[in-house]
Short mmCIF file of the N, C-alpha and C atoms (twelve columns), coordinates in Angstrom:
data_MODEL
# 
_entry.id   MODEL 
# 
loop_
_atom_site.group_PDB 
_atom_site.id 
_atom_site.type_symbol 
_atom_site.label_atom_id 
_atom_site.label_alt_id 
_atom_site.label_comp_id 
_atom_site.label_asym_id 
_atom_site.label_seq_id 
_atom_site.Cartn_x 
_atom_site.Cartn_y 
_atom_site.Cartn_z 
_atom_site.pdbx_PDB_model_num 
ATOM 1   N N  . MET A 1   0.932   -1.196  0.035   1 
ATOM 2   C CA . MET A 1   0.056   -0.009  0.037   1 
ATOM 3   C C  . MET A 1   0.885   1.217   -0.012  1 
ATOM 4   N N  . PRO A 2   0.682   2.138   -0.982  1 
ATOM 5   C CA . PRO A 2   1.394   3.438   -0.862  1 
ATOM 6   C C  . PRO A 2   1.307   4.108   0.384   1 
ATOM 7   N N  . ALA A 3   2.232   4.880   0.729   1 
ATOM 8   C CA . ALA A 3   2.215   5.627   2.053   1 
ATOM 9   C C  . ALA A 3   1.507   6.840   1.951   1 
ATOM 10  N N  . THR A 4   1.196   7.298   0.600   1 
ATOM 11  C CA . THR A 4   0.300   8.536   0.673   1 
ATOM 12  C C  . THR A 4   -0.731  8.243   -0.533  1 
ATOM 13  N N  . GLY A 5   -1.789  9.079   -0.468  1 
ATOM 14  C CA . GLY A 5   -2.812  8.747   -1.508  1 
ATOM 15  C C  . GLY A 5   -4.134  8.279   -0.879  1 
ATOM 16  N N  . GLN A 6   -5.209  8.287   -1.617  1 
ATOM 17  C CA . GLN A 6   -6.558  7.948   -1.129  1 
ATOM 18  C C  . GLN A 6   -6.527  6.368   -1.433  1 
ATOM 19  N N  . PRO A 7   -7.454  5.764   -0.616  1 
ATOM 20  C CA . PRO A 7   -7.682  4.272   -0.709  1 
ATOM 21  C C  . PRO A 7   -8.570  4.052   -2.104  1 
ATOM 22  N N  . PHE A 8   -8.471  2.960   -2.537  1 
ATOM 23  C CA . PHE A 8   -9.320  2.571   -3.691  1 
ATOM 24  C C  . PHE A 8   -10.657 2.012   -3.227  1 
ATOM 25  N N  . ALA A 9   -10.662 1.566   -2.027  1 
ATOM 26  C CA . ALA A 9   -11.870 0.893   -1.397  1 
ATOM 27  C C  . ALA A 9   -11.928 1.057   0.083   1 
ATOM 28  N N  . THR A 10  -13.085 1.086   0.719   1 
ATOM 29  C CA . THR A 10  -13.156 1.189   2.197   1 
ATOM 30  C C  . THR A 10  -14.355 0.246   2.482   1 
ATOM 31  N N  . ILE A 11  -14.289 -0.062  3.870   1 
ATOM 32  C CA . ILE A 11  -15.546 -0.828  4.476   1 
ATOM 33  C C  . ILE A 11  -15.948 0.096   5.710   1 
ATOM 34  N N  . VAL A 12  -17.269 0.544   5.619   1 
ATOM 35  C CA . VAL A 12  -17.624 1.147   6.939   1 
ATOM 36  C C  . VAL A 12  -18.795 0.560   7.496   1 
ATOM 37  N N  . THR A 13  -18.979 0.758   8.852   1 
ATOM 38  C CA . THR A 13  -19.800 -0.037  9.656   1 
ATOM 39  C C  . THR A 13  -20.817 0.923   10.435  1 
ATOM 40  N N  . LYS A 14  -20.670 2.338   10.096  1 
ATOM 41  C CA . LYS A 14  -21.603 3.245   10.849  1 
ATOM 42  C C  . LYS A 14  -21.864 4.315   9.898   1 
ATOM 43  N N  . ASN A 15  -22.873 5.015   10.198  1 
ATOM 44  C CA . ASN A 15  -23.298 6.164   9.316   1 
ATOM 45  C C  . ASN A 15  -22.267 7.395   9.640   1 
ATOM 46  N N  . TYR A 16  -21.908 8.047   8.613   1 
ATOM 47  C CA . TYR A 16  -21.210 9.341   8.748   1 
ATOM 48  C C  . TYR A 16  -22.085 10.399  8.251   1 
ATOM 49  N N  . PRO A 17  -21.682 11.805  8.640   1 
ATOM 50  C CA . PRO A 17  -22.618 12.778  8.163   1 
ATOM 51  C C  . PRO A 17  -22.841 12.853  6.579   1 
ATOM 52  N N  . GLY A 18  -24.041 12.896  6.332   1 
ATOM 53  C CA . GLY A 18  -24.469 12.929  4.956   1 
ATOM 54  C C  . GLY A 18  -24.661 11.501  4.344   1 
ATOM 55  N N  . GLU A 19  -24.405 10.604  4.997   1 
ATOM 56  C CA . GLU A 19  -24.374 9.119   4.552   1 
ATOM 57  C C  . GLU A 19  -25.522 8.375   5.255   1 
ATOM 58  N N  . GLU A 20  -26.385 9.102   5.823   1 
ATOM 59  C CA . GLU A 20  -27.316 8.303   6.679   1 
ATOM 60  C C  . GLU A 20  -28.437 7.425   5.826   1 
ATOM 61  N N  . SER A 21  -28.437 7.720   4.462   1 
ATOM 62  C CA . SER A 21  -29.274 6.921   3.647   1 
ATOM 63  C C  . SER A 21  -28.938 5.611   3.559   1 
ATOM 64  N N  . SER A 22  -27.685 5.290   3.891   1 
ATOM 65  C CA . SER A 22  -27.277 3.782   3.852   1 
ATOM 66  C C  . SER A 22  -27.810 3.009   4.910   1 
ATOM 67  N N  . LEU A 23  -28.498 3.689   6.032   1 
ATOM 68  C CA . LEU A 23  -28.988 3.012   7.142   1 
ATOM 69  C C  . LEU A 23  -28.075 2.032   7.863   1 
ATOM 70  N N  . LEU A 24  -26.862 2.424   7.938   1 
ATOM 71  C CA . LEU A 24  -25.813 1.604   8.708   1 
ATOM 72  C C  . LEU A 24  -26.046 1.499   10.141  1 
ATOM 73  N N  . ASP A 25  -27.093 2.085   10.706  1 
ATOM 74  C CA . ASP A 25  -27.414 1.924   12.123  1 
ATOM 75  C C  . ASP A 25  -28.158 0.617   12.296  1 
ATOM 76  N N  . ARG A 26  -28.559 -0.063  11.375  1 
ATOM 77  C CA . ARG A 26  -29.083 -1.389  11.489  1 
ATOM 78  C C  . ARG A 26  -28.167 -2.504  12.043  1 
ATOM 79  N N  . PRO A 27  -28.564 -3.511  12.630  1 
ATOM 80  C CA . PRO A 27  -27.746 -4.482  13.163  1 
ATOM 81  C C  . PRO A 27  -27.049 -5.323  11.969  1 
ATOM 82  N N  . ASP A 28  -25.876 -5.538  12.123  1 
ATOM 83  C CA . ASP A 28  -25.214 -6.553  11.018  1 
ATOM 84  C C  . ASP A 28  -25.178 -5.940  9.716   1 
ATOM 85  N N  . THR A 29  -25.009 -4.516  9.565   1 
ATOM 86  C CA . THR A 29  -25.089 -3.767  8.325   1 
ATOM 87  C C  . THR A 29  -23.669 -3.110  8.152   1 
ATOM 88  N N  . PHE A 30  -23.204 -3.245  6.947   1 
ATOM 89  C CA . PHE A 30  -21.984 -2.495  6.583   1 
ATOM 90  C C  . PHE A 30  -21.996 -2.174  5.072   1 
ATOM 91  N N  . ARG A 31  -21.101 -1.208  4.666   1 
ATOM 92  C CA . ARG A 31  -21.083 -0.808  3.240   1 
ATOM 93  C C  . ARG A 31  -19.725 -0.879  2.757   1 
ATOM 94  N N  . VAL A 32  -19.602 -1.484  1.591   1 
ATOM 95  C CA . VAL A 32  -18.317 -1.463  0.928   1 
ATOM 96  C C  . VAL A 32  -18.396 -0.355  -0.140  1 
ATOM 97  N N  . ASN A 33  -17.260 0.486   -0.059  1 
ATOM 98  C CA . ASN A 33  -17.173 1.658   -0.986  1 
ATOM 99  C C  . ASN A 33  -15.991 1.480   -1.934  1 
ATOM 100 N N  . VAL A 34  -16.224 1.720   -3.292  1 
ATOM 101 C CA . VAL A 34  -15.309 1.501   -4.168  1 
ATOM 102 C C  . VAL A 34  -15.158 2.593   -5.101  1 
ATOM 103 N N  . ALA A 35  -13.741 3.118   -5.263  1 
ATOM 104 C CA . ALA A 35  -13.545 4.178   -6.229  1 
ATOM 105 C C  . ALA A 35  -13.494 3.613   -7.653  1 
ATOM 106 N N  . ALA A 36  -14.665 3.430   -8.219  1 
ATOM 107 C CA . ALA A 36  -14.895 2.670   -9.407  1 
ATOM 108 C C  . ALA A 36  -14.342 3.421   -10.660 1 
ATOM 109 N N  . GLY A 37  -14.089 4.567   -10.605 1 
ATOM 110 C CA . GLY A 37  -13.867 5.406   -11.743 1 
ATOM 111 C C  . GLY A 37  -14.989 5.770   -12.661 1 
ATOM 112 N N  . ARG A 38  -14.628 6.709   -13.693 1 
ATOM 113 C CA . ARG A 38  -15.722 7.310   -14.268 1 
ATOM 114 C C  . ARG A 38  -16.423 6.281   -15.315 1 
ATOM 115 N N  . ASP A 39  -15.783 5.448   -15.858 1 
ATOM 116 C CA . ASP A 39  -16.337 4.362   -16.806 1 
ATOM 117 C C  . ASP A 39  -17.364 3.435   -16.118 1 
ATOM 118 N N  . MET A 40  -16.761 2.905   -14.974 1 
ATOM 119 C CA . MET A 40  -17.563 2.016   -14.206 1 
ATOM 120 C C  . MET A 40  -18.745 2.658   -13.546 1 
ATOM 121 N N  . PHE A 41  -18.468 3.760   -13.064 1 
ATOM 122 C CA . PHE A 41  -19.689 4.604   -12.318 1 
ATOM 123 C C  . PHE A 41  -20.682 4.685   -13.378 1 
ATOM 124 N N  . ARG A 42  -20.382 5.270   -14.613 1 
ATOM 125 C CA . ARG A 42  -21.368 5.430   -15.685 1 
ATOM 126 C C  . ARG A 42  -22.130 4.154   -16.079 1 
ATOM 127 N N  . GLU A 43  -21.331 3.073   -16.090 1 
ATOM 128 C CA . GLU A 43  -22.023 1.662   -16.498 1 
ATOM 129 C C  . GLU A 43  -23.050 1.313   -15.343 1 
ATOM 130 N N  . TRP A 44  -22.763 1.520   -14.045 1 
ATOM 131 C CA . TRP A 44  -23.628 1.120   -13.099 1 
ATOM 132 C C  . TRP A 44  -24.830 1.975   -12.830 1 
ATOM 133 N N  . THR A 45  -24.506 3.436   -13.011 1 
ATOM 134 C CA . THR A 45  -25.637 4.353   -12.713 1 
ATOM 135 C C  . THR A 45  -26.254 4.901   -13.775 1 
ATOM 136 N N  . GLY A 46  -25.636 4.803   -14.937 1 
ATOM 137 C CA . GLY A 46  -26.122 5.602   -16.156 1 
ATOM 138 C C  . GLY A 46  -25.756 6.986   -16.212 1 
ATOM 139 N N  . HIS A 47  -25.105 7.419   -15.259 1 
ATOM 140 C CA . HIS A 47  -24.663 8.910   -15.206 1 
ATOM 141 C C  . HIS A 47  -23.223 8.963   -15.042 1 
ATOM 142 N N  . ALA A 48  -22.644 10.139  -15.418 1 
ATOM 143 C CA . ALA A 48  -21.166 10.438  -15.194 1 
ATOM 144 C C  . ALA A 48  -21.073 10.907  -13.783 1 
ATOM 145 N N  . PRO A 49  -19.887 10.722  -13.201 1 
ATOM 146 C CA . PRO A 49  -19.751 11.304  -11.797 1 
ATOM 147 C C  . PRO A 49  -19.957 12.776  -11.852 1 
ATOM 148 N N  . GLY A 50  -20.549 13.345  -10.895 1 
ATOM 149 C CA . GLY A 50  -20.742 14.818  -10.927 1 
ATOM 150 C C  . GLY A 50  -22.263 15.103  -11.381 1 
ATOM 151 N N  . GLU A 51  -22.689 14.239  -12.284 1 
ATOM 152 C CA . GLU A 51  -24.196 14.472  -12.722 1 
ATOM 153 C C  . GLU A 51  -25.155 14.006  -11.556 1 
ATOM 154 N N  . PRO A 52  -26.280 14.837  -11.433 1 
ATOM 155 C CA . PRO A 52  -27.093 14.472  -10.497 1 
ATOM 156 C C  . PRO A 52  -27.763 12.912  -10.537 1 
ATOM 157 N N  . VAL A 53  -27.662 12.267  -9.511  1 
ATOM 158 C CA . VAL A 53  -28.274 10.916  -9.513  1 
ATOM 159 C C  . VAL A 53  -29.199 10.728  -8.389  1 
ATOM 160 N N  . ILE A 54  -30.378 10.392  -8.713  1 
ATOM 161 C CA . ILE A 54  -31.404 10.212  -7.807  1 
ATOM 162 C C  . ILE A 54  -31.406 8.685   -7.421  1 
ATOM 163 N N  . ASP A 55  -30.966 8.235   -6.436  1 
ATOM 164 C CA . ASP A 55  -30.636 7.005   -5.963  1 
ATOM 165 C C  . ASP A 55  -31.780 6.450   -5.117  1 
ATOM 166 N N  . THR A 56  -32.640 5.644   -5.701  1 
ATOM 167 C CA . THR A 56  -33.748 5.156   -5.059  1 
ATOM 168 C C  . THR A 56  -33.393 3.807   -4.423  1 
ATOM 169 N N  . ALA A 57  -32.174 3.400   -4.557  1 
ATOM 170 C CA . ALA A 57  -31.761 1.962   -3.813  1 
ATOM 171 C C  . ALA A 57  -30.866 2.289   -2.711  1 
ATOM 172 N N  . ALA A 58  -30.664 3.546   -2.188  1 
ATOM 173 C CA . ALA A 58  -29.730 3.925   -1.079  1 
ATOM 174 C C  . ALA A 58  -30.252 3.113   0.117   1 
ATOM 175 N N  . GLY A 59  -29.519 2.379   0.831   1 
ATOM 176 C CA . GLY A 59  -29.846 1.621   1.971   1 
ATOM 177 C C  . GLY A 59  -30.378 0.163   1.690   1 
ATOM 178 N N  . VAL A 60  -30.544 -0.062  0.338   1 
ATOM 179 C CA . VAL A 60  -31.015 -1.497  0.072   1 
ATOM 180 C C  . VAL A 60  -29.830 -2.336  0.131   1 
ATOM 181 N N  . SER A 61  -30.002 -3.506  0.663   1 
ATOM 182 C CA . SER A 61  -28.827 -4.403  0.841   1 
ATOM 183 C C  . SER A 61  -28.661 -5.089  -0.634  1 
ATOM 184 N N  . ASP A 62  -27.354 -5.457  -0.917  1 
ATOM 185 C CA . ASP A 62  -26.916 -6.266  -1.928  1 
ATOM 186 C C  . ASP A 62  -27.280 -5.576  -3.365  1 
ATOM 187 N N  . ALA A 63  -27.087 -4.241  -3.377  1 
ATOM 188 C CA . ALA A 63  -27.361 -3.507  -4.694  1 
ATOM 189 C C  . ALA A 63  -26.213 -2.459  -4.875  1 
ATOM 190 N N  . VAL A 64  -25.718 -2.405  -5.977  1 
ATOM 191 C CA . VAL A 64  -24.656 -1.304  -6.369  1 
ATOM 192 C C  . VAL A 64  -25.369 -0.033  -6.583  1 
ATOM 193 N N  . THR A 65  -24.882 0.950   -5.819  1 
ATOM 194 C CA . THR A 65  -25.474 2.307   -5.883  1 
ATOM 195 C C  . THR A 65  -24.393 3.390   -5.914  1 
ATOM 196 N N  . ALA A 66  -24.731 4.605   -6.384  1 
ATOM 197 C CA . ALA A 66  -23.783 5.576   -6.173  1 
ATOM 198 C C  . ALA A 66  -23.524 5.962   -4.629  1 
ATOM 199 N N  . HIS A 67  -22.195 6.228   -4.350  1 
ATOM 200 C CA . HIS A 67  -21.945 6.429   -2.971  1 
ATOM 201 C C  . HIS A 67  -22.760 7.692   -2.497  1 
ATOM 202 N N  . PRO A 68  -23.308 7.688   -1.269  1 
ATOM 203 C CA . PRO A 68  -24.132 8.782   -0.896  1 
ATOM 204 C C  . PRO A 68  -23.467 10.154  -0.870  1 
ATOM 205 N N  . VAL A 69  -22.106 10.222  -0.660  1 
ATOM 206 C CA . VAL A 69  -21.512 11.552  -0.551  1 
ATOM 207 C C  . VAL A 69  -20.418 11.549  -1.705  1 
ATOM 208 N N  . TYR A 70  -19.765 10.589  -2.041  1 
ATOM 209 C CA . TYR A 70  -18.640 10.496  -3.002  1 
ATOM 210 C C  . TYR A 70  -18.939 10.037  -4.227  1 
ATOM 211 N N  . GLY A 71  -20.211 9.804   -4.637  1 
ATOM 212 C CA . GLY A 71  -20.682 9.468   -6.029  1 
ATOM 213 C C  . GLY A 71  -20.051 10.428  -6.924  1 
ATOM 214 N N  . SER A 72  -20.156 11.706  -6.556  1 
ATOM 215 C CA . SER A 72  -19.643 12.730  -7.628  1 
ATOM 216 C C  . SER A 72  -18.138 12.530  -8.021  1 
ATOM 217 N N  . ALA A 73  -17.457 11.784  -7.127  1 
ATOM 218 C CA . ALA A 73  -16.190 11.517  -7.459  1 
ATOM 219 C C  . ALA A 73  -15.858 10.176  -8.079  1 
ATOM 220 N N  . GLY A 74  -16.966 9.445   -8.526  1 
ATOM 221 C CA . GLY A 74  -16.846 8.152   -9.133  1 
ATOM 222 C C  . GLY A 74  -17.010 7.093   -8.116  1 
ATOM 223 N N  . TRP A 75  -17.306 7.271   -6.926  1 
ATOM 224 C CA . TRP A 75  -17.325 6.067   -5.985  1 
ATOM 225 C C  . TRP A 75  -18.752 5.378   -5.912  1 
ATOM 226 N N  . LEU A 76  -18.797 4.122   -5.990  1 
ATOM 227 C CA . LEU A 76  -19.937 3.206   -5.869  1 
ATOM 228 C C  . LEU A 76  -19.905 2.607   -4.551  1 
ATOM 229 N N  . ALA A 77  -21.142 2.233   -4.107  1 
ATOM 230 C CA . ALA A 77  -21.261 1.582   -2.754  1 
ATOM 231 C C  . ALA A 77  -22.233 0.333   -2.845  1 
ATOM 232 N N  . VAL A 78  -21.932 -0.553  -1.884  1 
ATOM 233 C CA . VAL A 78  -22.842 -1.866  -1.819  1 
ATOM 234 C C  . VAL A 78  -23.128 -1.989  -0.197  1 
ATOM 235 N N  . VAL A 79  -24.281 -1.964  0.164   1 
ATOM 236 C CA . VAL A 79  -24.626 -2.306  1.570   1 
ATOM 237 C C  . VAL A 79  -24.876 -3.704  1.660   1 
ATOM 238 N N  . ASN A 80  -24.100 -4.324  2.642   1 
ATOM 239 C CA . ASN A 80  -24.221 -5.793  2.805   1 
ATOM 240 C C  . ASN A 80  -24.253 -6.521  1.461   1 
ATOM 241 N N  . PRO A 81  -23.009 -6.544  0.782   1 
ATOM 242 C CA . PRO A 81  -22.953 -7.357  -0.444  1 
ATOM 243 C C  . PRO A 81  -23.329 -8.806  -0.221  1 
ATOM 244 N N  . GLY A 82  -23.945 -9.323  -1.201  1 
ATOM 245 C CA . GLY A 82  -24.369 -10.782 -1.084  1 
ATOM 246 C C  . GLY A 82  -24.356 -11.426 -2.385  1 
ATOM 247 N N  . PRO A 83  -25.155 -12.458 -2.679  1 
ATOM 248 C CA . PRO A 83  -25.168 -13.230 -3.827  1 
ATOM 249 C C  . PRO A 83  -25.444 -12.497 -5.105  1 
ATOM 250 N N  . ARG A 84  -26.400 -11.386 -5.045  1 
ATOM 251 C CA . ARG A 84  -26.571 -10.601 -6.189  1 
ATOM 252 C C  . ARG A 84  -25.453 -9.638  -6.715  1 
ATOM 253 N N  . THR A 85  -24.587 -9.188  -5.811  1 
ATOM 254 C CA . THR A 85  -23.589 -8.245  -6.102  1 
ATOM 255 C C  . THR A 85  -22.187 -8.965  -5.962  1 
ATOM 256 N N  . ASP A 86  -22.056 -10.244 -5.522  1 
ATOM 257 C CA . ASP A 86  -20.798 -10.745 -5.405  1 
ATOM 258 C C  . ASP A 86  -19.801 -10.555 -6.548  1 
ATOM 259 N N  . ALA A 87  -20.145 -10.937 -7.824  1 
ATOM 260 C CA . ALA A 87  -19.241 -10.746 -8.853  1 
ATOM 261 C C  . ALA A 87  -19.039 -9.405  -9.203  1 
ATOM 262 N N  . ALA A 88  -20.009 -8.422  -9.052  1 
ATOM 263 C CA . ALA A 88  -19.915 -7.067  -9.406  1 
ATOM 264 C C  . ALA A 88  -18.942 -6.410  -8.325  1 
ATOM 265 N N  . VAL A 89  -18.983 -6.729  -7.111  1 
ATOM 266 C CA . VAL A 89  -18.132 -6.252  -6.106  1 
ATOM 267 C C  . VAL A 89  -16.753 -6.524  -6.392  1 
ATOM 268 N N  . ARG A 90  -16.405 -7.808  -6.780  1 
ATOM 269 C CA . ARG A 90  -15.041 -8.351  -7.107  1 
ATOM 270 C C  . ARG A 90  -14.588 -7.568  -8.426  1 
ATOM 271 N N  . LEU A 91  -15.477 -7.374  -9.415  1 
ATOM 272 C CA . LEU A 91  -15.095 -6.764  -10.591 1 
ATOM 273 C C  . LEU A 91  -14.714 -5.303  -10.321 1 
ATOM 274 N N  . LEU A 92  -15.612 -4.664  -9.500  1 
ATOM 275 C CA . LEU A 92  -15.334 -3.115  -9.205  1 
ATOM 276 C C  . LEU A 92  -13.986 -2.968  -8.254  1 
ATOM 277 N N  . LEU A 93  -13.670 -3.962  -7.412  1 
ATOM 278 C CA . LEU A 93  -12.509 -3.995  -6.610  1 
ATOM 279 C C  . LEU A 93  -11.342 -4.008  -7.466  1 
ATOM 280 N N  . ARG A 94  -11.388 -5.012  -8.349  1 
ATOM 281 C CA . ARG A 94  -10.236 -5.195  -9.397  1 
ATOM 282 C C  . ARG A 94  -10.047 -3.958  -10.273 1 
ATOM 283 N N  . GLU A 95  -10.977 -3.370  -10.728 1 
ATOM 284 C CA . GLU A 95  -10.929 -2.100  -11.517 1 
ATOM 285 C C  . GLU A 95  -10.428 -0.966  -10.695 1 
ATOM 286 N N  . ALA A 96  -10.975 -0.846  -9.422  1 
ATOM 287 C CA . ALA A 96  -10.365 0.239   -8.635  1 
ATOM 288 C C  . ALA A 96  -8.910  0.006   -8.226  1 
ATOM 289 N N  . HIS A 97  -8.502  -1.146  -8.166  1 
ATOM 290 C CA . HIS A 97  -7.167  -1.453  -7.843  1 
ATOM 291 C C  . HIS A 97  -6.355  -1.033  -9.092  1 
ATOM 292 N N  . ARG A 98  -6.796  -1.484  -10.187 1 
ATOM 293 C CA . ARG A 98  -6.099  -1.191  -11.414 1 
ATOM 294 C C  . ARG A 98  -5.863  0.323   -11.711 1 
ATOM 295 N N  . LEU A 99  -6.930  0.997   -11.366 1 
ATOM 296 C CA . LEU A 99  -6.820  2.492   -11.479 1 
ATOM 297 C C  . LEU A 99  -5.857  3.082   -10.433 1 
ATOM 298 N N  . ALA A 100 -5.932  2.610   -9.234  1 
ATOM 299 C CA . ALA A 100 -5.091  3.047   -8.190  1 
ATOM 300 C C  . ALA A 100 -3.492  2.604   -8.511  1 
ATOM 301 N N  . ARG A 101 -3.442  1.479   -9.061  1 
ATOM 302 C CA . ARG A 101 -2.029  1.194   -9.469  1 
ATOM 303 C C  . ARG A 101 -1.591  1.989   -10.601 1 
ATOM 304 N N  . GLY A 102 -2.394  2.346   -11.514 1 
ATOM 305 C CA . GLY A 102 -1.970  3.343   -12.640 1 
ATOM 306 C C  . GLY A 102 -1.452  4.809   -12.141 1 
ATOM 307 N N  . ARG A 103 -2.357  5.158   -11.252 1 
ATOM 308 C CA . ARG A 103 -2.070  6.558   -10.600 1 
ATOM 309 C C  . ARG A 103 -0.773  6.423   -9.962  1 
ATOM 310 N N  . HIS A 104 -0.574  5.441   -9.081  1 
ATOM 311 C CA . HIS A 104 0.725   5.194   -8.426  1 
ATOM 312 C C  . HIS A 104 1.974   5.057   -9.303  1 
ATOM 313 N N  . ASP A 105 1.737   4.291   -10.359 1 
ATOM 314 C CA . ASP A 105 2.826   4.175   -11.341 1 
ATOM 315 C C  . ASP A 105 3.209   5.530   -12.023 1 
ATOM 316 N N  . ARG A 106 2.255   6.311   -12.382 1 
ATOM 317 C CA . ARG A 106 2.459   7.547   -13.095 1 
ATOM 318 C C  . ARG A 106 3.093   8.523   -12.062 1 
ATOM 319 N N  . ARG A 107 2.749   8.526   -10.916 1 
ATOM 320 C CA . ARG A 107 3.427   9.480   -9.979  1 
ATOM 321 C C  . ARG A 107 4.840   9.045   -9.669  1 
ATOM 322 N N  . LYS A 108 4.935   7.695   -9.714  1 
ATOM 323 C CA . LYS A 108 6.439   7.207   -9.621  1 
ATOM 324 C C  . LYS A 108 7.312   7.638   -10.624 1 
ATOM 325 N N  . GLY A 109 6.896   7.669   -11.782 1 
ATOM 326 C CA . GLY A 109 7.614   8.102   -12.982 1 
ATOM 327 C C  . GLY A 109 8.493   7.146   -13.524 1 
ATOM 328 N N  . PRO A 110 8.942   7.301   -14.731 1 
ATOM 329 C CA . PRO A 110 9.816   6.245   -15.495 1 
ATOM 330 C C  . PRO A 110 11.178  6.209   -14.907 1 
ATOM 331 N N  . ALA A 111 11.685  7.257   -14.311 1 
ATOM 332 C CA . ALA A 111 13.004  7.272   -13.851 1 
ATOM 333 C C  . ALA A 111 13.267  6.305   -12.578 1 
ATOM 334 N N  . GLN A 112 12.238  6.098   -11.916 1 
ATOM 335 C CA . GLN A 112 12.401  5.263   -10.698 1 
ATOM 336 C C  . GLN A 112 12.103  3.741   -11.017 1 
ATOM 337 N N  . GLY A 113 11.537  3.462   -12.190 1 
ATOM 338 C CA . GLY A 113 11.265  2.080   -12.587 1 
ATOM 339 C C  . GLY A 113 10.099  1.558   -11.665 1 
ATOM 340 N N  . ARG A 114 10.028  0.267   -11.835 1 
ATOM 341 C CA . ARG A 114 9.002   -0.404  -11.175 1 
ATOM 342 C C  . ARG A 114 9.534   -1.462  -9.981  1 
# 
């Protein structure tokens, strides 16, 4: 993991300000957040990051949705991933990791090698 930079995915177990729509105050509830990038965000939401998204699935378990706060930055979220989103979450995590690796490699520059 690089010493600096933003994570490409997180797991949260409680509501944070502005994120109450995920309803994480329910028992045994958590949310996986993924920096999916512009293309994957558009594929899953039908909108570009930054465009208004009316998310009727916020708080619904096992559904891919725009992140309640960071959707404008291309983040997707899944509350209690399960059978319906298992493959999607894995795909999104791989893509987010690929994007993060690319950003890291570009910052490192060709002079430092790999």
